[in-house]
Amino acid sequence: MNEESFLSTFRYYEPESVAEVVSALKDNVNSSVIGGGSDLLSEIKNGTTKPNVLLGLSRIDDLKRITATDTEVRIGSMVTINAVSSDPVIKRDYGALSEASAGLATPQIRNVGTLGGNLNQRPRCWYYRNPLIDCLKKGGTKCYALGGHTKYLCVTEGERCYIVHPSDTAVALSLFSAEIEIASAGDIRRIPIGSFFVSPSENILRETILGPDEFVTAVYLPSHAPESRHMSKYIKARERQSGDFALVSVGISLKVSSGTIQACNICFGGIAPTPYRSIQMEKYLVNRSVENLDVSYAAGLAISDPKPFPDNEYKVTLATNLVKKALSDLICDL
Ligand SMILES: Cc1cc2nc3c(=O)[nH]c(=O)nc-3n(C[C@H](O)[C@H](O)[C@H](O)COP(=O)(O)OP(=O)(O)OC[C@H]3O[C@@H](n4cnc5c(N)ncnc54)[C@H](O)[C@@H]3O)c2cc1C
Ligand code: SF4
């Protein structure tokens, strides 16, 4: 067996507070937090990352709870994907998030995988995951995907690196004005999910704004009175029906009143390096009557200025068809 496929050695310990995690991240330069380990351990195994210290978060109870007040729902970063998908408030008020979580990976991974880990998982690009290849994302000098396998790469917003955003929950959370809570030395701050992810043009080495001694403690969703709740839907196309990432996924949330679309959010996964909000399609739909809506025309606006590779033009068609189906299904449910 290739020696690269063995886990490198690391120290593991479990801090008992958020402050202790932050100080351990600061004191140990090459350390990582770990949730369920379903992504990080395979990264360590194939040598993509080699932390000296792993910080388990499972002793911090506050990170493992979902709590709701009149104004917001807080999901701790150590809440499992399974718990997100089955929570009754999330099912009722944020249907697309429940659907995205329920259809993600496999039952085993949903039982151990956490929301924090899902949002911070690393890209799936084959070349990035290969221990023998140092591509631009690993500090090398070349993108090996260019001129290689391009079937799974992005079709828009790629620059020097052409990964797609892998997290299903991030796409769904982008529909609901979610905020990410981040702990760093002496500070806890909240930022909109749209500012959390960074594209390769901003930082080719990372996918989020997190600094080395920061980690995610929770995700917040605004609560709405029943009359102003949005209806929402998440659909994902993949090659295998279980345990597979999205070729393309789409989430839509709609608020319809007296037959007119009052508000609309649309976000895609699998087509860009970060969750892709279809602002042009949202603008077209708002203030339109659902009765005579030209769904095909609206769906044609899904991706502005797509730049597919020869092997992934199918993603543009897939995105158009998926969003058409999601929108039609939501309108039928009115
Ligand atoms: C076969 C397979 C199929 C999969 N399919 C899907 C899929 O369809 N959709 C999908 O979205 N994902 C999929 N995944 C990816 C992923 O493993 C899971 O989604 C899971 O949610 C990751 O959570 P975790 O707690 O196990 O993360 P971990 O492996 O523990 O961590 C992943 C990364 O996040 C970091 N991290 C963990 N917690 C935090 C935190 N609180 N703050 C900051 N950083 C943190 C870690 O340092 C690490 O870099 C799949 C994985 C596998 C192996
Ligand atoms: S697409 Fe990005 S991650 Fe993949 S080989 Fe190119 S630089 Fe590396």
Tab-separated table of C-alpha atoms and ligand atoms in Angstrom:
chain	number	residue	atom	x	y	z
A	1	MET	CA	0.000	0.000	0.000
A	2	ASN	CA	1.195	3.524	-0.785
A	3	GLU	CA	2.494	5.075	2.457
A	4	GLU	CA	0.693	8.329	1.536
A	5	SER	CA	-2.638	6.617	2.269
A	6	PHE	CA	-1.883	6.310	6.040
A	7	LEU	CA	-3.064	8.957	8.498
A	8	SER	CA	-0.236	11.258	9.564
A	9	THR	CA	0.115	11.539	13.353
A	10	PHE	CA	-1.595	14.295	15.329
A	11	ARG	CA	-2.524	15.126	18.906
A	12	TYR	CA	-6.252	15.146	19.673
A	13	TYR	CA	-8.001	16.897	22.487
A	14	GLU	CA	-11.407	18.265	23.396
A	15	PRO	CA	-11.615	21.788	24.830
A	16	GLU	CA	-14.563	22.536	27.101
A	17	SER	CA	-15.347	26.089	26.003
A	18	VAL	CA	-15.328	28.290	22.920
A	19	ALA	CA	-12.606	30.472	24.481
A	20	GLU	CA	-10.430	27.393	25.034
A	21	VAL	CA	-10.813	26.376	21.364
A	22	VAL	CA	-9.804	29.832	20.142
A	23	SER	CA	-6.779	29.950	22.418
A	24	ALA	CA	-5.722	26.422	21.360
A	25	LEU	CA	-6.025	27.420	17.680
A	26	LYS	CA	-3.852	30.462	18.398
A	27	ASP	CA	-1.236	28.519	20.383
A	28	ASN	CA	-0.943	25.634	17.906
A	29	VAL	CA	-0.097	27.056	14.505
A	30	ASN	CA	-0.931	23.903	12.584
A	31	SER	CA	-4.210	22.928	14.269
A	32	SER	CA	-7.755	22.250	13.012
A	33	VAL	CA	-11.139	21.915	14.614
A	34	ILE	CA	-12.928	18.671	13.802
A	35	GLY	CA	-16.669	17.973	13.721
A	36	GLY	CA	-17.714	14.487	12.603
A	37	GLY	CA	-14.445	14.016	10.693
A	38	SER	CA	-16.194	12.717	7.550
A	39	ASP	CA	-14.255	15.149	5.356
A	40	LEU	CA	-11.227	16.118	7.454
A	41	LEU	CA	-10.023	12.569	8.129
A	42	SER	CA	-10.025	11.712	4.431
A	43	GLU	CA	-8.100	14.927	3.773
A	44	ILE	CA	-5.516	13.912	6.364
A	45	LYS	CA	-5.423	10.391	4.962
A	46	ASN	CA	-4.668	11.559	1.450
A	47	GLY	CA	-2.157	14.130	2.670
A	48	THR	CA	-4.016	17.251	1.513
A	49	THR	CA	-3.675	18.629	5.027
A	50	LYS	CA	-1.350	17.605	7.881
A	51	PRO	CA	-2.481	19.187	11.156
A	52	ASN	CA	-0.401	18.507	14.294
A	53	VAL	CA	-3.366	19.064	16.610
A	54	LEU	CA	-7.067	18.268	16.188
A	55	LEU	CA	-9.563	20.029	18.440
A	56	GLY	CA	-12.777	18.048	18.966
A	57	LEU	CA	-15.781	20.272	19.704
A	58	SER	CA	-18.118	17.662	21.146
A	59	ARG	CA	-17.743	18.689	24.814
A	60	ILE	CA	-19.210	22.140	24.200
A	61	ASP	CA	-22.951	21.645	24.704
A	62	ASP	CA	-23.903	25.077	23.363
A	63	LEU	CA	-22.610	24.061	19.907
A	64	LYS	CA	-24.869	20.991	19.818
A	65	ARG	CA	-28.274	22.668	20.227
A	66	ILE	CA	-30.985	24.103	17.996
A	67	THR	CA	-32.850	26.897	19.794
A	68	ALA	CA	-35.673	29.147	18.598
A	69	THR	CA	-36.865	32.546	19.851
A	70	ASP	CA	-39.525	34.885	18.433
A	71	THR	CA	-36.922	36.547	16.243
A	72	GLU	CA	-34.462	33.856	15.202
A	73	VAL	CA	-33.426	30.221	15.113
A	74	ARG	CA	-29.896	29.345	16.224
A	75	ILE	CA	-28.283	26.126	14.978
A	76	GLY	CA	-25.047	25.250	16.795
A	77	SER	CA	-22.160	24.292	14.520
A	78	MET	CA	-21.928	20.775	16.050
A	79	VAL	CA	-25.579	19.951	15.311
A	80	THR	CA	-25.558	16.933	13.018
A	81	ILE	CA	-26.927	17.085	9.488
A	82	ASN	CA	-29.486	14.475	10.502
A	83	ALA	CA	-30.722	16.693	13.359
A	84	VAL	CA	-30.980	19.678	10.992
A	85	SER	CA	-33.049	17.681	8.500
A	86	SER	CA	-35.478	16.327	11.105
A	87	ASP	CA	-35.968	19.410	13.292
A	88	PRO	CA	-39.703	20.332	13.226
A	89	VAL	CA	-39.158	24.122	13.119
A	90	ILE	CA	-36.644	23.828	10.286
A	91	LYS	CA	-38.990	21.493	8.401
A	92	ARG	CA	-41.878	23.945	8.797
A	93	ASP	CA	-40.164	27.296	8.196
A	94	TYR	CA	-37.027	26.525	6.171
A	95	GLY	CA	-38.163	23.578	4.042
A	96	ALA	CA	-35.308	23.865	1.531
A	97	LEU	CA	-32.728	23.516	4.337
A	98	SER	CA	-34.455	20.411	5.651
A	99	GLU	CA	-34.600	18.933	2.115
A	100	ALA	CA	-30.954	19.801	1.376
A	101	SER	CA	-29.834	18.134	4.622
A	102	ALA	CA	-32.038	15.062	4.176
A	103	GLY	CA	-30.641	14.344	0.700
A	104	LEU	CA	-26.980	14.923	1.480
A	105	ALA	CA	-24.319	12.167	1.456
A	106	THR	CA	-25.420	8.913	3.187
A	107	PRO	CA	-27.359	8.163	6.409
A	108	GLN	CA	-24.051	7.280	8.126
A	109	ILE	CA	-22.443	10.604	7.160
A	110	ARG	CA	-25.566	12.577	8.091
A	111	ASN	CA	-25.425	10.982	11.553
A	112	VAL	CA	-21.843	12.093	12.268
A	113	GLY	CA	-21.401	15.062	9.915
A	114	THR	CA	-22.076	18.477	11.428
A	115	LEU	CA	-23.395	21.738	10.046
A	116	GLY	CA	-20.075	23.479	10.828
A	117	GLY	CA	-18.156	20.745	8.996
A	118	ASN	CA	-20.532	20.851	6.056
A	119	LEU	CA	-20.038	24.594	5.575
A	120	ASN	CA	-16.258	24.335	5.968
A	121	GLN	CA	-15.594	21.165	3.958
A	122	ARG	CA	-12.834	21.463	1.359
A	123	PRO	CA	-13.308	21.169	-2.431
A	124	ARG	CA	-13.769	17.822	-4.149
A	125	CYS	CA	-11.630	18.575	-7.238
A	126	TRP	CA	-9.831	15.292	-8.068
A	127	TYR	CA	-6.518	17.053	-8.615
A	128	TYR	CA	-6.725	18.907	-5.311
A	129	ARG	CA	-7.517	15.635	-3.482
A	130	ASN	CA	-4.633	13.762	-5.131
A	131	PRO	CA	-1.626	13.577	-2.739
A	132	LEU	CA	0.803	13.533	-5.670
A	133	ILE	CA	-0.421	16.814	-7.163
A	134	ASP	CA	0.337	20.301	-5.869
A	135	CYS	CA	-2.084	22.467	-7.783
A	136	LEU	CA	-2.602	26.230	-7.363
A	137	LYS	CA	-5.039	25.651	-4.504
A	138	LYS	CA	-2.323	23.792	-2.575
A	139	GLY	CA	0.234	26.518	-3.219
A	140	GLY	CA	1.566	25.010	-6.458
A	141	THR	CA	2.055	26.733	-9.784
A	142	LYS	CA	-0.539	25.167	-12.052
A	143	CYS	CA	-4.221	24.241	-12.283
A	144	TYR	CA	-4.122	20.607	-13.407
A	145	ALA	CA	-7.858	20.495	-14.085
A	146	LEU	CA	-7.366	22.755	-17.093
A	147	GLY	CA	-6.559	20.377	-19.883
A	148	GLY	CA	-7.645	17.455	-17.667
A	149	HIS	CA	-11.074	16.256	-16.507
A	150	THR	CA	-13.448	19.220	-16.654
A	151	LYS	CA	-16.793	17.428	-16.307
A	152	TYR	CA	-17.319	18.445	-12.665
A	153	LEU	CA	-15.806	21.937	-12.743
A	154	CYS	CA	-17.665	25.239	-12.456
A	155	VAL	CA	-19.406	26.933	-15.376
A	156	THR	CA	-19.248	30.464	-14.027
A	157	GLU	CA	-17.084	32.677	-11.790
A	158	GLY	CA	-13.983	30.466	-12.042
A	159	GLU	CA	-10.679	32.324	-12.140
A	160	ARG	CA	-7.381	30.411	-12.060
A	161	CYS	CA	-9.182	27.702	-10.028
A	162	TYR	CA	-12.452	26.123	-11.230
A	163	ILE	CA	-13.811	24.250	-8.206
A	164	VAL	CA	-17.522	24.036	-7.463
A	165	HIS	CA	-18.965	24.754	-4.069
A	166	PRO	CA	-19.766	21.341	-2.501
A	167	SER	CA	-22.017	22.121	0.497
A	168	ASP	CA	-25.745	21.459	0.078
A	169	THR	CA	-26.636	23.272	3.297
A	170	ALA	CA	-24.795	26.452	2.235
A	171	VAL	CA	-26.973	26.729	-0.870
A	172	ALA	CA	-30.170	26.315	1.159
A	173	LEU	CA	-29.036	28.675	3.944
A	174	SER	CA	-28.340	31.352	1.309
A	175	LEU	CA	-32.104	31.536	0.651
A	176	PHE	CA	-32.968	32.647	4.175
A	177	SER	CA	-30.596	35.547	4.995
A	178	ALA	CA	-28.642	33.233	7.295
A	179	GLU	CA	-25.827	34.630	9.401
A	180	ILE	CA	-22.686	32.749	10.394
A	181	GLU	CA	-21.378	33.226	13.934
A	182	ILE	CA	-17.585	33.182	14.144
A	183	ALA	CA	-15.452	32.984	17.290
A	184	SER	CA	-11.979	34.501	17.358
A	185	ALA	CA	-9.680	35.795	20.115
A	186	GLY	CA	-11.813	37.919	22.451
A	187	ASP	CA	-14.587	38.308	19.902
A	188	ILE	CA	-17.755	36.664	18.590
A	189	ARG	CA	-19.156	38.195	15.410
A	190	ARG	CA	-21.944	37.430	12.955
A	191	ILE	CA	-21.683	37.905	9.210
A	192	PRO	CA	-24.162	37.317	6.365
A	193	ILE	CA	-23.646	33.963	4.663
A	194	GLY	CA	-23.022	35.771	1.364
A	195	SER	CA	-19.851	37.283	2.867
A	196	PHE	CA	-18.613	34.037	4.443
A	197	PHE	CA	-17.467	32.216	1.300
A	198	VAL	CA	-14.636	33.571	-0.839
A	199	SER	CA	-13.975	32.872	-4.500
A	200	PRO	CA	-10.570	31.832	-5.907
A	201	SER	CA	-10.102	35.367	-7.250
A	202	GLU	CA	-10.190	36.634	-3.632
A	203	ASN	CA	-8.105	33.848	-2.042
A	204	ILE	CA	-7.153	30.789	-4.036
A	205	LEU	CA	-5.925	28.885	-0.952
A	206	ARG	CA	-9.135	29.098	1.109
A	207	GLU	CA	-12.904	28.921	0.527
A	208	THR	CA	-14.070	31.005	3.503
A	209	ILE	CA	-13.064	34.192	5.288
A	210	LEU	CA	-12.093	32.267	8.457
A	211	GLY	CA	-8.659	33.142	9.800
A	212	PRO	CA	-6.335	30.475	11.266
A	213	ASP	CA	-7.511	31.015	14.859
A	214	GLU	CA	-11.234	31.333	14.080
A	215	PHE	CA	-14.052	28.809	13.888
A	216	VAL	CA	-17.813	28.707	13.329
A	217	THR	CA	-19.939	28.462	16.467
A	218	ALA	CA	-23.467	28.734	15.021
A	219	VAL	CA	-25.763	29.667	12.154
A	220	TYR	CA	-28.706	32.042	12.681
A	221	LEU	CA	-31.913	32.190	10.655
A	222	PRO	CA	-34.433	35.030	11.032
A	223	SER	CA	-37.894	33.902	12.242
A	224	HIS	CA	-41.015	35.123	10.475
A	225	ALA	CA	-44.651	35.383	11.501
A	226	PRO	CA	-46.755	32.712	9.715
A	227	GLU	CA	-48.207	35.251	7.245
A	228	SER	CA	-44.774	36.391	6.069
A	229	ARG	CA	-43.086	32.990	5.831
A	230	HIS	CA	-41.528	31.994	2.530
A	231	MET	CA	-42.255	28.682	0.851
A	232	SER	CA	-39.089	26.980	-0.355
A	233	LYS	CA	-37.708	24.002	-2.233
A	234	TYR	CA	-34.319	22.338	-2.830
A	235	ILE	CA	-33.590	20.016	-5.757
A	236	LYS	CA	-30.320	18.259	-6.491
A	237	ALA	CA	-29.166	16.378	-9.598
A	238	ARG	CA	-26.423	13.785	-9.046
A	239	GLU	CA	-25.027	10.718	-10.737
A	240	ARG	CA	-25.786	8.267	-7.891
A	241	GLN	CA	-28.899	8.624	-5.788
A	242	SER	CA	-27.052	8.198	-2.473
A	243	GLY	CA	-23.681	9.369	-1.209
A	244	ASP	CA	-23.068	11.722	-4.089
A	245	PHE	CA	-22.403	15.419	-4.440
A	246	ALA	CA	-24.549	17.645	-6.640
A	247	LEU	CA	-23.776	17.928	-10.327
A	248	VAL	CA	-26.073	20.934	-9.983
A	249	SER	CA	-28.449	21.843	-7.173
A	250	VAL	CA	-30.902	24.679	-6.745
A	251	GLY	CA	-32.848	26.196	-3.882
A	252	ILE	CA	-35.719	28.650	-4.274
A	253	SER	CA	-37.693	30.558	-1.686
A	254	LEU	CA	-40.824	32.493	-2.650
A	255	LYS	CA	-43.224	34.792	-0.890
A	256	VAL	CA	-46.454	35.121	-2.864
A	257	SER	CA	-49.307	37.395	-1.878
A	258	SER	CA	-52.594	37.892	-3.795
A	259	GLY	CA	-51.115	35.989	-6.739
A	260	THR	CA	-48.019	38.216	-7.009
A	261	ILE	CA	-44.439	37.259	-6.160
A	262	GLN	CA	-43.410	39.650	-3.378
A	263	ALA	CA	-39.962	38.216	-2.718
A	264	CYS	CA	-37.806	35.530	-4.266
A	265	ASN	CA	-34.358	34.072	-3.566
A	266	ILE	CA	-32.635	31.601	-5.874
A	267	CYS	CA	-29.295	29.926	-5.227
A	268	PHE	CA	-27.362	27.227	-7.121
A	269	GLY	CA	-24.736	24.719	-6.029
A	270	GLY	CA	-22.383	22.824	-8.338
A	271	ILE	CA	-21.937	25.596	-10.887
A	272	ALA	CA	-19.602	28.144	-9.242
A	273	PRO	CA	-16.814	28.172	-6.624
A	274	THR	CA	-19.231	29.696	-4.073
A	275	PRO	CA	-23.034	29.334	-3.703
A	276	TYR	CA	-24.366	31.181	-6.766
A	277	ARG	CA	-27.259	33.603	-6.229
A	278	SER	CA	-29.192	34.136	-9.473
A	279	ILE	CA	-29.854	37.843	-8.955
A	280	GLN	CA	-31.007	38.376	-12.558
A	281	MET	CA	-33.679	35.666	-12.269
A	282	GLU	CA	-34.781	36.940	-8.845
A	283	LYS	CA	-35.195	40.476	-10.255
A	284	TYR	CA	-37.256	39.179	-13.158
A	285	LEU	CA	-39.644	37.276	-10.886
A	286	VAL	CA	-40.312	39.865	-8.178
A	287	ASN	CA	-43.621	41.749	-8.650
A	288	ARG	CA	-44.814	39.339	-11.358
A	289	SER	CA	-48.137	37.568	-11.247
A	290	VAL	CA	-47.796	33.785	-10.903
A	291	GLU	CA	-50.820	33.206	-13.114
A	292	ASN	CA	-49.239	33.899	-16.493
A	293	LEU	CA	-45.627	33.490	-15.496
A	294	ASP	CA	-43.285	32.480	-18.337
A	295	VAL	CA	-41.336	29.914	-16.300
A	296	SER	CA	-39.157	28.880	-19.264
A	297	TYR	CA	-38.093	32.454	-19.928
A	298	ALA	CA	-37.362	33.006	-16.224
A	299	ALA	CA	-35.296	29.796	-16.055
A	300	GLY	CA	-33.280	30.947	-19.071
A	301	LEU	CA	-31.965	33.789	-16.893
A	302	ALA	CA	-30.534	31.360	-14.320
A	303	ILE	CA	-26.811	31.854	-15.041
A	304	SER	CA	-25.604	35.161	-16.395
A	305	ASP	CA	-22.660	34.802	-18.766
A	306	PRO	CA	-21.928	31.060	-18.373
A	307	LYS	CA	-18.447	29.942	-19.472
A	308	PRO	CA	-18.589	26.130	-19.523
A	309	PHE	CA	-15.763	23.815	-20.557
A	310	PRO	CA	-16.436	21.443	-23.471
A	311	ASP	CA	-17.078	18.591	-20.983
A	312	ASN	CA	-19.506	20.416	-18.718
A	313	GLU	CA	-21.859	22.338	-20.988
A	314	TYR	CA	-24.494	19.916	-19.673
A	315	LYS	CA	-24.464	21.858	-16.381
A	316	VAL	CA	-25.943	24.958	-18.013
A	317	THR	CA	-28.881	22.947	-19.390
A	318	LEU	CA	-29.233	21.068	-16.107
A	319	ALA	CA	-29.336	24.300	-14.081
A	320	THR	CA	-32.022	25.731	-16.364
A	321	ASN	CA	-34.159	22.606	-16.176
A	322	LEU	CA	-33.758	22.164	-12.409
A	323	VAL	CA	-34.769	25.727	-11.615
A	324	LYS	CA	-37.716	25.438	-13.999
A	325	LYS	CA	-38.898	22.348	-12.142
A	326	ALA	CA	-38.362	23.877	-8.691
A	327	LEU	CA	-40.254	27.041	-9.620
A	328	SER	CA	-43.108	25.131	-11.296
A	329	ASP	CA	-43.425	22.808	-8.275
A	330	LEU	CA	-43.584	25.734	-5.848
A	331	ILE	CA	-46.218	27.531	-7.924
A	332	CYS	CA	-48.282	24.322	-8.156
A	333	ASP	CA	-48.204	24.081	-4.339
A	334	LEU	CA	-49.783	27.545	-3.899
B	1	LIG	C1	-19.058	9.745	0.513
B	1	LIG	C2	-19.304	11.186	0.879
B	1	LIG	C3	-20.393	11.840	0.339
B	1	LIG	C4	-20.642	13.167	0.677
B	1	LIG	N1	-21.718	13.776	0.106
B	1	LIG	C5	-21.983	15.072	0.411
B	1	LIG	C6	-23.106	15.720	-0.177
B	1	LIG	O1	-23.866	15.136	-0.958
B	1	LIG	N2	-23.326	17.020	0.147
B	1	LIG	C7	-22.522	17.706	1.007
B	1	LIG	O2	-22.789	18.882	1.276
B	1	LIG	N3	-21.447	17.114	1.565
B	1	LIG	C8	-21.171	15.820	1.306
B	1	LIG	N4	-20.076	15.205	1.882
B	1	LIG	C9	-19.126	16.044	2.627
B	1	LIG	C10	-19.069	16.097	4.155
B	1	LIG	O3	-18.290	15.060	4.670
B	1	LIG	C11	-20.312	16.125	4.942
B	1	LIG	O4	-21.178	16.962	4.274
B	1	LIG	C12	-20.228	16.556	6.433
B	1	LIG	O5	-21.300	17.441	6.715
B	1	LIG	C13	-18.985	17.247	6.911
B	1	LIG	O6	-19.153	17.473	8.316
B	1	LIG	P1	-18.126	16.906	9.390
B	1	LIG	O7	-18.607	17.372	10.720
B	1	LIG	O8	-17.901	15.452	9.241
B	1	LIG	O9	-16.824	17.713	8.944
B	1	LIG	P2	-15.309	17.457	9.360
B	1	LIG	O10	-14.745	16.404	8.477
B	1	LIG	O11	-15.164	17.291	10.819
B	1	LIG	O12	-14.699	18.878	8.960
B	1	LIG	C14	-14.663	19.309	7.613
B	1	LIG	C15	-13.853	20.611	7.537
B	1	LIG	O13	-14.537	21.638	8.237
B	1	LIG	C16	-13.728	22.152	9.298
B	1	LIG	N5	-14.656	22.408	10.398
B	1	LIG	C17	-15.433	21.512	11.049
B	1	LIG	N6	-16.206	22.140	11.955
B	1	LIG	C18	-15.894	23.452	11.879
B	1	LIG	C19	-16.338	24.616	12.572
B	1	LIG	N7	-17.279	24.557	13.523
B	1	LIG	N8	-15.791	25.810	12.251
B	1	LIG	C20	-14.840	25.897	11.281
B	1	LIG	N9	-14.379	24.838	10.601
B	1	LIG	C21	-14.910	23.630	10.890
B	1	LIG	C22	-12.686	21.103	9.588
B	1	LIG	O14	-11.503	21.668	10.120
B	1	LIG	C23	-12.487	20.512	8.197
B	1	LIG	O15	-11.604	21.300	7.437
B	1	LIG	C24	-19.794	13.862	1.578
B	1	LIG	C25	-18.694	13.200	2.125
B	1	LIG	C26	-18.446	11.875	1.781
B	1	LIG	C27	-17.263	11.197	2.391
B	2	SF4	S1	-9.558	23.555	-10.228
B	2	SF4	FE1	-8.575	24.447	-8.416
B	2	SF4	S2	-8.422	22.729	-6.993
B	2	SF4	FE2	-8.708	21.855	-9.058
B	2	SF4	S3	-6.653	21.544	-9.934
B	2	SF4	FE3	-7.318	23.570	-10.559
B	2	SF4	S4	-6.449	24.922	-8.971
B	2	SF4	FE4	-6.472	22.854	-8.123
